[in-house]
Structures are given as structure tokens and as C-alpha cells.
C-alpha atoms as a PDB file:
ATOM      1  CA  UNK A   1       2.743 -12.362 -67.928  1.00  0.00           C
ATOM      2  CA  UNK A   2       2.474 -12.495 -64.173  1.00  0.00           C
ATOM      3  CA  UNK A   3       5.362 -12.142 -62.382  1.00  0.00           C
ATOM      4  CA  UNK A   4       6.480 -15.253 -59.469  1.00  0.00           C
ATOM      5  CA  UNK A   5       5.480 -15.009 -56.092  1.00  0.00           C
ATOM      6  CA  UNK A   6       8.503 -14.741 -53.408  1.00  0.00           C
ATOM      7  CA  UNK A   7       7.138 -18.111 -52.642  1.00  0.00           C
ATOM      8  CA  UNK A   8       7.970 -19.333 -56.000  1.00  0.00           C
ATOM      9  CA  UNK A   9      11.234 -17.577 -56.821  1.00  0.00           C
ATOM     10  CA  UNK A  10      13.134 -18.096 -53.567  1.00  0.00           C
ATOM     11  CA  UNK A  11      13.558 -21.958 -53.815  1.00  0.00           C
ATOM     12  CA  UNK A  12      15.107 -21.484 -57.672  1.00  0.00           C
ATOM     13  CA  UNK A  13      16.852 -17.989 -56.755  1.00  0.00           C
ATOM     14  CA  UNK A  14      18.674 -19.908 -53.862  1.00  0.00           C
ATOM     15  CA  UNK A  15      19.328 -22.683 -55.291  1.00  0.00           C
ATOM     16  CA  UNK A  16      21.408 -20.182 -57.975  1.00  0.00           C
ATOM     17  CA  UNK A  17      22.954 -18.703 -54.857  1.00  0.00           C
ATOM     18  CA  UNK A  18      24.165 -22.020 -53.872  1.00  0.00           C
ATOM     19  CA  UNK A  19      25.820 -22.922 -57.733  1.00  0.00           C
ATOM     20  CA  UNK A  20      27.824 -19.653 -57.425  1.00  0.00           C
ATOM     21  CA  UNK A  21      28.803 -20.509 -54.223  1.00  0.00           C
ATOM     22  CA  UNK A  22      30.610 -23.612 -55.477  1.00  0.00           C
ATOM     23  CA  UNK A  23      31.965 -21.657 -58.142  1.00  0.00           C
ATOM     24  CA  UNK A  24      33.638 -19.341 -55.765  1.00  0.00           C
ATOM     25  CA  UNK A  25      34.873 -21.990 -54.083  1.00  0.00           C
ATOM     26  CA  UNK A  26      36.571 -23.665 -56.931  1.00  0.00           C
ATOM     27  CA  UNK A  27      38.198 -20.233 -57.370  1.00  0.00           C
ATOM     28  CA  UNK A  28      39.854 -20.527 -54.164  1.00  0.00           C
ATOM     29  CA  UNK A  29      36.933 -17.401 -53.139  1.00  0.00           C
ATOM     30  CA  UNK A  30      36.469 -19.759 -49.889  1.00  0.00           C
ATOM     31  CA  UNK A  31      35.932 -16.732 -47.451  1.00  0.00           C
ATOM     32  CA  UNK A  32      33.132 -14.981 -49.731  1.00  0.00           C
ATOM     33  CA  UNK A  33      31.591 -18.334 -50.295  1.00  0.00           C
ATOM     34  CA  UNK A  34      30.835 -18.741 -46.521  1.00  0.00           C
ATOM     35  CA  UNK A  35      30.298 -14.751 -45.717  1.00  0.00           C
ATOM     36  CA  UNK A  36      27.599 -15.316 -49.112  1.00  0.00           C
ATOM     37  CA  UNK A  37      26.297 -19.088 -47.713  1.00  0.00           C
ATOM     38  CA  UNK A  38      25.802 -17.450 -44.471  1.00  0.00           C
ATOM     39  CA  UNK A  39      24.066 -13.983 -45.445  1.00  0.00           C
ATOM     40  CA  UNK A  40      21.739 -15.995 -47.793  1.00  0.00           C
ATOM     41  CA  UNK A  41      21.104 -19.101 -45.308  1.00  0.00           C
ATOM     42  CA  UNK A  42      19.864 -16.322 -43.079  1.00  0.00           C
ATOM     43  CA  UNK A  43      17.646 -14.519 -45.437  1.00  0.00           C
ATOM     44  CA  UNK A  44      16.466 -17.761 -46.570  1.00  0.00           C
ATOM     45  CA  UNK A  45      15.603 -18.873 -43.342  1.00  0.00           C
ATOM     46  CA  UNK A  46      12.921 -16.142 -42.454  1.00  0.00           C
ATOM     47  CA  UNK A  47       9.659 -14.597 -44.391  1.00  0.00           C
ATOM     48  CA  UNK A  48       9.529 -15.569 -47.603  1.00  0.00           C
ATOM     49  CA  UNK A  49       8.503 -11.725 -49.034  1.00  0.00           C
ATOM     50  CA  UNK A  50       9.220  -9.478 -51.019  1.00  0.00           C
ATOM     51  CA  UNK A  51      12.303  -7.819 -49.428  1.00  0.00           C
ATOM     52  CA  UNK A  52      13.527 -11.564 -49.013  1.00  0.00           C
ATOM     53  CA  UNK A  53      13.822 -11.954 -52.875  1.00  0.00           C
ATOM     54  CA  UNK A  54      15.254  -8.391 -52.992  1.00  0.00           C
ATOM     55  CA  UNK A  55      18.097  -9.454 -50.768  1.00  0.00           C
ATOM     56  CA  UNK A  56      19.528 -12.917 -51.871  1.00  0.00           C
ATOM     57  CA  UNK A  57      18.808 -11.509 -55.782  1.00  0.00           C
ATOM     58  CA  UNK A  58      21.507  -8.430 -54.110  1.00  0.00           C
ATOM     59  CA  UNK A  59      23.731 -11.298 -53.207  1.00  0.00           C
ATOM     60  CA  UNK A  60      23.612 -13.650 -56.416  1.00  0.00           C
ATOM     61  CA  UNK A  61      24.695 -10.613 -58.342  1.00  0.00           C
ATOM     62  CA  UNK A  62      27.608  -9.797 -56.119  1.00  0.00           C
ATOM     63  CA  UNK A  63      28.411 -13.282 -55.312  1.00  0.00           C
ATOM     64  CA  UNK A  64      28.403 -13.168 -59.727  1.00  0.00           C
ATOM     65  CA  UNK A  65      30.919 -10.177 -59.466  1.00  0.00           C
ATOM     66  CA  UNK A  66      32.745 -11.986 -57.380  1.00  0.00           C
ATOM     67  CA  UNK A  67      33.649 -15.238 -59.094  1.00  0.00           C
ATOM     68  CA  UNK A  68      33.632 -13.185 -62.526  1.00  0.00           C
ATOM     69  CA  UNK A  69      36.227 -10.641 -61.650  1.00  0.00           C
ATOM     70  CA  UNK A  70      38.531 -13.634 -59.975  1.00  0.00           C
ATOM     71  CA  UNK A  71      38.069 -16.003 -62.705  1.00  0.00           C
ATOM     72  CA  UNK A  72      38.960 -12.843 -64.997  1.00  0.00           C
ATOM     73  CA  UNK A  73      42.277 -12.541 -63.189  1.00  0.00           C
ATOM     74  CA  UNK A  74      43.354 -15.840 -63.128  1.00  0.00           C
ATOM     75  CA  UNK A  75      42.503 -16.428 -67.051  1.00  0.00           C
ATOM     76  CA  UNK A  76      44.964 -13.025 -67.209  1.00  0.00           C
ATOM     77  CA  UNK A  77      47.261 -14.670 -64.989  1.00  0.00           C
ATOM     78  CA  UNK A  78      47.680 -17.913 -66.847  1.00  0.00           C
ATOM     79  CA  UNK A  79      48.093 -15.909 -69.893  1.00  0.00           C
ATOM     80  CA  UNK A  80      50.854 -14.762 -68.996  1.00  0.00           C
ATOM     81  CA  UNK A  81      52.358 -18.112 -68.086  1.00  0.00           C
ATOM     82  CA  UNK A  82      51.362 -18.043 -64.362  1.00  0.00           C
ATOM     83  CA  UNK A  83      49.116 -19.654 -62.341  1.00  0.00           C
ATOM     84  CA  UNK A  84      46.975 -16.754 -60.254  1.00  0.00           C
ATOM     85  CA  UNK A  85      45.211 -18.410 -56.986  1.00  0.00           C
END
């Protein structure tokens, strides 16, 4: 199996960038979601190579971490009887 091109994976890997970036967002994460919309906007925005996918495949996964280690919290927090956000 051959892998994608840049050219092919950057449309679908930012449009994944995008969905966590609403989900951050509807965890209240609305400074990350701009500092993330931002850096990958940027990236987006230039060559479509190699390092390109490299870089906004860097920021799905933290933008990931992100909105998993929040959402972890506030599941904790409501738990416990208390709304964390």
C-alpha cells in the first residue's frame, strides 16, 4: 500500500485539526483552540510537503491531549458532584 501524498493528506488531516478545535472549544479550551487554529492556519497556508504534514499531524495530537486531559477532569469533576469549567 502506497502511502498519501502531502497533497492528499493535508486537506483530511486539517480538516481533523479543525473538529478538535471545536471540541476544545466546547470544553471552554478557547485560548488553545485559537493558539492551535492559528499555528495550523499558518502551516496550512504554505508548501504543501512533507514537513507540512509533519507539523499540523504534531498539532492534532496535542490539540487531542488537550481536549482529552480537560474532558478527563471535568468527567472527575462532575463525579464528584461539581461542575469543573
Amino acid at each position: 500500500m502506497q502511502a498519501q501524498s502531502p497533497a492528499e493528506a493535508l486537506p483530511e488531516l486539517y480538516r481533523a485539526i479543525l473538529d478538535s478545535i471545536a471540541e476544545l472549544e466546547r470544553l471552554g479550551e478557547r485560548r488553545e483552540a485559537g493558539r492551535v487554529r492559528e499555528e495550523a492556519s499558518r502551516i496550512y497556508s504554505r508548501s504543501w510537503d512533507e514537513p507540512a504534514r509533519r507539523e499540523l499531524d504534531a498539532i492534532l495530537r496535542r490539540a487531542d491531549r488537550t481536549a482529552t486531559r480537560r474532558d478527563t477532569g471535568r468527567q472527575r469533576g462532575l463525579r464528584r458532584g461539581t461542575a469543573a469549567g
